[in-house]
Amino acid sequence: MDITDLHAEVWGTLDAWRERLPHALLLAGQRGIGKFELARRFAESLLCEQPTPTHDACGQCPACGWLAQGNHPDFRLLQPEIFASEAADADNISSVAADTASNTSNGVRKKSPGQQITIDQVRALDDFLHIGTHRHGRRIVLIHPAEAMNRATANALLKSLEEPASGTLFILVSDESERLLPTIRSRCQVLSVPLPATDRALAWLRQSGVQDGERWLALAGGSPLLAARLESREERVLLDALLAEITHASAFDPLAAAATLDKVVKADKRPLPLKRLIDWMQKWLLDLALVGLAQTPRYFVAQAAMLERLARTTDAFRLLAFQRKALQYRMQCEQPVNSRLFLEAFFLNYAATFTPS
């Protein structure tokens, strides 16, 4: 079972649109369900010169070879610099992101990779969009995640979406499509990618060799690709460190938790560790609210007993107030912040949600 089997209905829709494609597609849905992989697979099939009878890429023609090597002349991937090295290794497709590094070299500290798609990346598409295609076929621009564009970048892209070059397809992939400018969304054919059915997701996880798929799928909120990554220790370091602090047997110490988690965040080389930490806390808060209303936790099923104990020391009003504040924290953590001070403020407010024992 591959990504097209996991999202058979969505793939069927894309296949039906193949001969009469809009100039821009927006694939929107929850993180970790395989939207980017699906978009990449579709792009590969469109660029393939000898597609299979099922309209999949053949993997053998020159176009497929160029894509595999990451240098197809009619394909561009726009993504934040922080994703570039990871995507180059995992996806083997070309990127227009600048080559930067976050470590030190020869005693000189280099600029940290950016977390946004920059206006320069969009402007760099000008020549690409206004010369003929290499093989007289389509040219494709894949943008992921689309919400990583700030307003200036989105407005720069808007002109290309308003006056699309012939034979060009933009594919935007977004975990948070509501954050896109309305003018961007209105110029795209939106295709919602839903969570796959639980039985299909579990079957996919079993085939991928994931043990205890039910647990990881619950933690991932039904997103099978995220569930598969959570089984690996590397992906789970941040989550395990967070759980070690907020489920501590003794009284919760917000400053100690902030100090410990700050070290984990700074050591995490994957994209947006601080944002991912706050994402997990938002899920924890939701489960805490559910348990307080005598409901079953949605994500942290294995921690149900701890959630029940904590729920007895707070109430719905305080939880709701902090959940609203957590939304603000999540937006703030996407900006350059002092992570230690940020986490101290966050966990001090979290601790204030509970009644001292």
Short mmCIF file of C-alpha atoms in Angstrom, two decimals:
data_model
loop_
_atom_site.label_atom_id
_atom_site.label_comp_id
_atom_site.label_asym_id
_atom_site.label_seq_id
_atom_site.Cartn_x
_atom_site.Cartn_y
_atom_site.Cartn_z
CA MET A 1 0.00 0.00 0.00
CA ASP A 2 1.54 3.30 -1.10
CA ILE A 3 0.44 6.92 -0.74
CA THR A 4 -2.04 6.69 -3.62
CA ASP A 5 -3.72 3.69 -1.96
CA LEU A 6 -3.87 5.54 1.36
CA HIS A 7 -5.65 8.42 -0.39
CA ALA A 8 -7.35 6.55 -3.20
CA GLU A 9 -10.29 8.95 -3.47
CA VAL A 10 -8.10 12.05 -3.65
CA TRP A 11 -5.80 10.38 -6.17
CA GLY A 12 -8.85 9.48 -8.23
CA THR A 13 -9.92 13.12 -8.25
CA LEU A 14 -6.48 14.27 -9.33
CA ASP A 15 -6.42 11.64 -12.05
CA ALA A 16 -9.81 12.80 -13.34
CA TRP A 17 -8.51 16.37 -13.56
CA ARG A 18 -5.35 15.33 -15.40
CA GLU A 19 -6.41 16.43 -18.88
CA ARG A 20 -8.12 19.67 -17.79
CA LEU A 21 -6.00 20.89 -14.94
CA PRO A 22 -6.42 24.35 -13.43
CA HIS A 23 -3.35 26.56 -13.34
CA ALA A 24 -3.11 26.20 -9.54
CA LEU A 25 -4.03 23.45 -7.09
CA LEU A 26 -4.17 23.73 -3.32
CA LEU A 27 -3.95 20.47 -1.37
CA ALA A 28 -5.12 21.22 2.16
CA GLY A 29 -5.40 19.00 5.20
CA GLN A 30 -3.98 17.94 8.53
CA ARG A 31 -0.24 17.63 9.07
CA GLY A 32 1.28 14.20 8.61
CA ILE A 33 -1.34 12.63 6.34
CA GLY A 34 0.84 12.57 3.21
CA LYS A 35 -0.29 15.65 1.26
CA PHE A 36 3.23 16.57 0.17
CA GLU A 37 4.01 12.99 -0.85
CA LEU A 38 0.75 12.89 -2.82
CA ALA A 39 1.53 16.21 -4.54
CA ARG A 40 5.03 15.05 -5.41
CA ARG A 41 3.70 11.78 -6.80
CA PHE A 42 1.21 13.68 -8.96
CA ALA A 43 3.91 16.05 -10.21
CA GLU A 44 6.13 13.12 -11.11
CA SER A 45 3.30 11.47 -13.05
CA LEU A 46 2.61 14.69 -14.99
CA LEU A 47 6.26 15.14 -15.95
CA CYS A 48 6.81 11.49 -16.86
CA GLU A 49 7.17 10.93 -20.60
CA GLN A 50 6.04 7.30 -20.57
CA PRO A 51 3.37 7.04 -17.84
CA THR A 52 1.98 3.65 -16.91
CA PRO A 53 -1.58 2.60 -17.87
CA THR A 54 -2.66 3.76 -14.39
CA HIS A 55 -1.13 7.19 -15.09
CA ASP A 56 1.71 6.73 -12.64
CA ALA A 57 5.31 7.73 -13.36
CA CYS A 58 7.27 4.99 -15.11
CA GLY A 59 10.52 5.58 -13.23
CA GLN A 60 12.53 4.79 -16.35
CA CYS A 61 12.25 7.69 -18.80
CA PRO A 62 14.68 10.65 -18.90
CA ALA A 63 12.20 12.88 -17.02
CA CYS A 64 11.91 10.38 -14.17
CA GLY A 65 15.69 10.10 -14.08
CA TRP A 66 16.11 13.86 -13.77
CA LEU A 67 13.55 14.00 -10.98
CA ALA A 68 15.32 11.20 -9.14
CA GLN A 69 18.59 13.13 -9.43
CA GLY A 70 16.94 16.35 -8.32
CA ASN A 71 17.58 18.37 -11.47
CA HIS A 72 14.50 18.26 -13.71
CA PRO A 73 14.58 21.52 -15.73
CA ASP A 74 10.78 21.90 -15.69
CA PHE A 75 10.27 21.43 -11.95
CA ARG A 76 10.81 23.75 -9.00
CA LEU A 77 10.20 23.19 -5.30
CA LEU A 78 9.74 26.24 -3.08
CA GLN A 79 10.15 25.59 0.61
CA PRO A 80 11.76 27.23 3.65
CA GLU A 81 15.52 26.94 3.81
CA ILE A 82 15.20 24.97 7.03
CA PHE A 83 13.48 22.18 5.07
CA ALA A 84 15.92 22.20 2.16
CA SER A 85 18.61 19.78 3.30
CA GLU A 86 16.08 17.35 4.78
CA ALA A 87 13.96 17.40 1.64
CA ALA A 88 16.98 16.94 -0.61
CA ASP A 89 17.87 13.73 1.19
CA ALA A 90 14.34 12.39 1.62
CA ASP A 91 12.62 13.49 -1.56
CA ASN A 92 15.34 13.72 -4.23
CA ILE A 93 13.74 16.64 -6.00
CA SER A 94 15.18 20.06 -6.80
CA SER A 95 14.82 23.16 -4.65
CA VAL A 96 15.29 26.85 -5.28
CA ALA A 97 16.09 27.49 -1.61
CA ALA A 98 19.42 29.12 -0.89
CA ASP A 99 22.15 26.94 0.56
CA THR A 100 22.66 27.95 4.19
CA ALA A 101 23.81 26.27 7.36
CA SER A 102 23.00 26.70 11.01
CA ASN A 103 26.33 25.61 12.44
CA THR A 104 29.74 27.20 12.65
CA SER A 105 32.41 26.88 10.02
CA ASN A 106 36.04 28.02 10.39
CA GLY A 107 35.07 29.85 13.55
CA VAL A 108 32.44 31.96 11.78
CA ARG A 109 28.82 31.35 12.62
CA LYS A 110 26.64 31.21 9.54
CA LYS A 111 23.11 32.50 9.28
CA SER A 112 20.48 30.09 10.60
CA PRO A 113 18.21 28.62 7.91
CA GLY A 114 15.00 30.59 7.46
CA GLN A 115 11.61 29.29 8.46
CA GLN A 116 9.74 31.09 5.68
CA ILE A 117 9.57 30.94 1.91
CA THR A 118 11.20 34.22 0.93
CA ILE A 119 10.25 36.78 -1.66
CA ASP A 120 13.61 36.18 -3.37
CA GLN A 121 12.68 32.54 -3.92
CA VAL A 122 9.48 33.59 -5.66
CA ARG A 123 11.25 36.24 -7.74
CA ALA A 124 13.78 33.63 -8.80
CA LEU A 125 10.92 31.90 -10.66
CA ASP A 126 10.67 34.72 -13.22
CA ASP A 127 13.09 33.25 -15.75
CA PHE A 128 11.78 29.74 -15.16
CA LEU A 129 8.19 30.79 -15.90
CA HIS A 130 8.94 32.83 -18.99
CA ILE A 131 11.12 30.54 -21.07
CA GLY A 132 9.98 27.50 -22.99
CA THR A 133 9.83 24.13 -21.29
CA HIS A 134 12.74 21.81 -21.85
CA ARG A 135 10.68 18.91 -23.20
CA HIS A 136 7.73 20.92 -24.60
CA GLY A 137 5.47 19.67 -21.82
CA ARG A 138 4.31 21.04 -18.50
CA ARG A 139 6.31 23.02 -16.00
CA ILE A 140 5.43 22.52 -12.33
CA VAL A 141 6.05 24.64 -9.24
CA LEU A 142 5.46 22.82 -5.93
CA ILE A 143 5.13 25.08 -2.86
CA HIS A 144 5.32 23.47 0.57
CA PRO A 145 4.16 24.46 3.09
CA ALA A 146 2.26 27.30 1.45
CA GLU A 147 1.52 28.99 4.78
CA ALA A 148 5.27 29.60 5.16
CA MET A 149 4.89 32.54 2.76
CA ASN A 150 4.59 35.91 4.46
CA ARG A 151 2.36 38.61 2.99
CA ALA A 152 5.08 40.11 0.78
CA THR A 153 6.02 36.69 -0.62
CA ALA A 154 2.39 35.74 -1.21
CA ASN A 155 1.76 39.00 -3.04
CA ALA A 156 4.81 38.39 -5.22
CA LEU A 157 3.42 34.96 -6.13
CA LEU A 158 -0.03 36.40 -6.74
CA LYS A 159 0.98 38.00 -10.03
CA SER A 160 2.05 34.62 -11.43
CA LEU A 161 -1.22 33.08 -10.26
CA GLU A 162 -3.26 35.90 -11.81
CA GLU A 163 -1.44 35.73 -15.15
CA PRO A 164 -0.33 32.10 -15.37
CA ALA A 165 2.20 31.17 -18.01
CA SER A 166 0.95 28.64 -20.52
CA GLY A 167 1.55 25.02 -19.55
CA THR A 168 2.40 25.90 -15.92
CA LEU A 169 0.88 24.21 -12.89
CA PHE A 170 1.33 25.52 -9.35
CA ILE A 171 0.72 22.95 -6.62
CA LEU A 172 0.41 24.45 -3.15
CA VAL A 173 0.41 22.16 -0.12
CA SER A 174 -0.80 23.48 3.22
CA ASP A 175 -1.36 22.20 6.74
CA GLU A 176 -3.05 25.49 7.67
CA SER A 177 -4.76 26.80 4.57
CA GLU A 178 -6.79 29.30 6.59
CA ARG A 179 -3.56 31.25 7.07
CA LEU A 180 -3.16 31.82 3.34
CA LEU A 181 -4.20 35.14 1.87
CA PRO A 182 -7.77 34.95 0.55
CA THR A 183 -6.47 36.19 -2.80
CA ILE A 184 -4.15 33.17 -3.00
CA ARG A 185 -6.87 30.68 -2.06
CA SER A 186 -9.34 32.20 -4.52
CA ARG A 187 -6.98 31.58 -7.41
CA CYS A 188 -6.48 27.91 -6.61
CA GLN A 189 -8.61 24.87 -7.14
CA VAL A 190 -8.83 23.62 -3.55
CA LEU A 191 -8.71 19.90 -2.93
CA SER A 192 -9.20 18.89 0.70
CA VAL A 193 -7.20 15.84 1.71
CA PRO A 194 -9.08 14.16 4.59
CA LEU A 195 -7.75 11.86 7.23
CA PRO A 196 -7.68 8.34 5.83
CA ALA A 197 -10.09 5.88 7.41
CA THR A 198 -8.67 4.36 10.60
CA ASP A 199 -8.64 0.80 9.27
CA ARG A 200 -6.82 1.91 6.12
CA ALA A 201 -4.32 3.95 8.14
CA LEU A 202 -3.65 1.03 10.48
CA ALA A 203 -3.20 -1.30 7.52
CA TRP A 204 -0.71 1.14 6.01
CA LEU A 205 1.17 1.32 9.33
CA ARG A 206 1.30 -2.46 9.65
CA GLN A 207 2.63 -2.76 6.11
CA SER A 208 5.23 -0.13 6.98
CA GLY A 209 6.39 -2.26 9.89
CA VAL A 210 5.03 -0.02 12.64
CA GLN A 211 4.27 -1.85 15.88
CA ASP A 212 1.44 -0.71 18.20
CA GLY A 213 -0.07 1.35 15.40
CA GLU A 214 -3.20 2.21 17.39
CA ARG A 215 -1.15 4.08 20.02
CA TRP A 216 0.92 6.06 17.53
CA LEU A 217 -2.08 6.83 15.34
CA ALA A 218 -3.93 8.25 18.36
CA LEU A 219 -0.95 10.42 19.29
CA ALA A 220 -0.75 11.59 15.68
CA GLY A 221 -4.40 12.56 15.63
CA GLY A 222 -5.13 10.03 12.87
CA SER A 223 -2.23 11.11 10.62
CA PRO A 224 -0.51 7.89 9.51
CA LEU A 225 2.76 9.39 8.24
CA LEU A 226 3.23 11.29 11.48
CA ALA A 227 2.34 8.09 13.40
CA ALA A 228 5.05 6.20 11.52
CA ARG A 229 7.62 8.88 12.37
CA LEU A 230 6.60 8.88 16.02
CA GLU A 231 7.62 5.25 16.35
CA SER A 232 11.21 6.26 15.66
CA ARG A 233 13.23 7.53 18.60
CA GLU A 234 14.53 10.52 16.60
CA GLU A 235 11.06 11.90 15.95
CA ARG A 236 9.95 11.23 19.51
CA VAL A 237 12.77 12.91 21.42
CA LEU A 238 10.87 16.18 21.79
CA LEU A 239 7.60 14.49 22.78
CA ASP A 240 9.27 12.15 25.28
CA ALA A 241 11.10 15.07 26.91
CA LEU A 242 7.85 17.03 27.18
CA LEU A 243 5.96 14.11 28.71
CA ALA A 244 8.77 13.53 31.20
CA GLU A 245 8.22 17.07 32.49
CA ILE A 246 4.43 17.43 32.47
CA THR A 247 3.78 13.94 33.88
CA HIS A 248 6.46 14.21 36.58
CA ALA A 249 5.50 12.36 39.74
CA SER A 250 6.40 15.30 41.99
CA ALA A 251 5.07 18.86 41.73
CA PHE A 252 5.52 20.46 38.32
CA ASP A 253 8.36 22.98 38.24
CA PRO A 254 7.76 25.37 35.30
CA LEU A 255 11.23 26.94 35.34
CA ALA A 256 13.00 23.58 35.52
CA ALA A 257 10.78 22.26 32.71
CA ALA A 258 11.59 25.30 30.59
CA ALA A 259 15.34 24.84 31.16
CA THR A 260 15.24 21.15 30.28
CA LEU A 261 13.06 21.55 27.20
CA ASP A 262 15.05 24.54 25.98
CA LYS A 263 18.10 22.29 25.72
CA VAL A 264 16.09 19.70 23.79
CA VAL A 265 14.69 22.32 21.42
CA LYS A 266 18.14 23.76 20.71
CA ALA A 267 19.59 20.30 20.09
CA ASP A 268 16.79 19.37 17.67
CA LYS A 269 18.02 19.82 14.10
CA ARG A 270 14.64 19.23 12.47
CA PRO A 271 12.44 22.11 11.31
CA LEU A 272 10.54 24.27 13.82
CA PRO A 273 11.13 22.34 17.08
CA LEU A 274 9.63 25.09 19.26
CA LYS A 275 6.46 25.18 17.20
CA ARG A 276 6.18 21.38 17.35
CA LEU A 277 6.57 21.50 21.13
CA ILE A 278 3.69 23.96 21.43
CA ASP A 279 1.63 21.80 19.05
CA TRP A 280 2.04 18.87 21.46
CA MET A 281 1.07 21.05 24.41
CA GLN A 282 -2.08 22.16 22.61
CA LYS A 283 -3.03 18.52 22.14
CA TRP A 284 -2.29 17.86 25.81
CA LEU A 285 -4.55 20.75 26.81
CA LEU A 286 -7.34 19.44 24.60
CA ASP A 287 -7.12 15.99 26.21
CA LEU A 288 -7.07 17.60 29.64
CA ALA A 289 -10.28 19.45 28.80
CA LEU A 290 -11.90 16.28 27.44
CA VAL A 291 -11.04 14.27 30.54
CA GLY A 292 -12.37 17.10 32.71
CA LEU A 293 -15.70 16.69 30.91
CA ALA A 294 -15.66 12.92 31.54
CA GLN A 295 -14.67 12.18 27.94
CA THR A 296 -11.95 9.89 26.56
CA PRO A 297 -8.65 11.57 25.65
CA ARG A 298 -8.09 11.84 21.91
CA TYR A 299 -4.29 11.89 21.71
CA PHE A 300 -2.59 10.87 24.96
CA VAL A 301 -4.51 7.67 25.56
CA ALA A 302 -1.63 6.04 27.44
CA GLN A 303 -1.53 8.99 29.87
CA ALA A 304 -5.26 8.90 30.70
CA ALA A 305 -4.68 8.31 34.43
CA MET A 306 -2.36 11.31 34.73
CA LEU A 307 -4.80 13.47 32.79
CA GLU A 308 -7.60 12.48 35.17
CA ARG A 309 -5.48 13.41 38.19
CA LEU A 310 -4.57 16.79 36.71
CA ALA A 311 -8.13 17.49 35.59
CA ARG A 312 -9.26 17.37 39.22
CA THR A 313 -7.01 20.34 40.04
CA THR A 314 -8.29 22.72 37.35
CA ASP A 315 -11.56 23.71 35.72
CA ALA A 316 -12.98 24.37 32.27
CA PHE A 317 -12.75 28.16 32.53
CA ARG A 318 -9.06 28.22 33.39
CA LEU A 319 -8.28 25.64 30.72
CA LEU A 320 -10.20 27.57 28.08
CA ALA A 321 -8.38 30.77 28.99
CA PHE A 322 -4.99 29.09 28.70
CA GLN A 323 -5.93 27.34 25.46
CA ARG A 324 -6.63 30.76 23.96
CA LYS A 325 -3.30 32.02 25.26
CA ALA A 326 -1.60 28.93 23.78
CA LEU A 327 -2.85 29.98 20.34
CA GLN A 328 -0.99 33.25 20.77
CA TYR A 329 2.14 31.43 21.93
CA ARG A 330 2.00 29.23 18.85
CA MET A 331 1.98 32.27 16.57
CA GLN A 332 4.81 33.89 18.53
CA CYS A 333 7.08 30.87 18.34
CA GLU A 334 7.24 31.16 14.54
CA GLN A 335 9.10 34.46 15.01
CA PRO A 336 12.67 34.83 16.26
CA VAL A 337 12.35 34.49 20.03
CA ASN A 338 14.53 33.69 23.01
CA SER A 339 13.41 30.09 23.45
CA ARG A 340 14.36 29.89 27.14
CA LEU A 341 12.36 33.00 28.09
CA PHE A 342 9.52 31.94 25.81
CA LEU A 343 9.26 28.51 27.47
CA GLU A 344 9.51 29.98 30.95
CA ALA A 345 6.57 32.29 30.25
CA PHE A 346 4.58 29.48 28.67
CA PHE A 347 5.05 26.98 31.50
CA LEU A 348 4.52 29.56 34.25
CA ASN A 349 1.13 30.30 32.70
CA TYR A 350 0.46 26.57 32.33
CA ALA A 351 1.27 25.96 36.00
CA ALA A 352 -1.07 28.79 37.01
CA THR A 353 -3.94 26.81 35.45
CA PHE A 354 -3.86 24.34 38.34
CA THR A 355 -4.82 24.69 41.98
CA PRO A 356 -1.83 24.09 44.28
CA SER A 357 -2.19 20.78 46.15
#
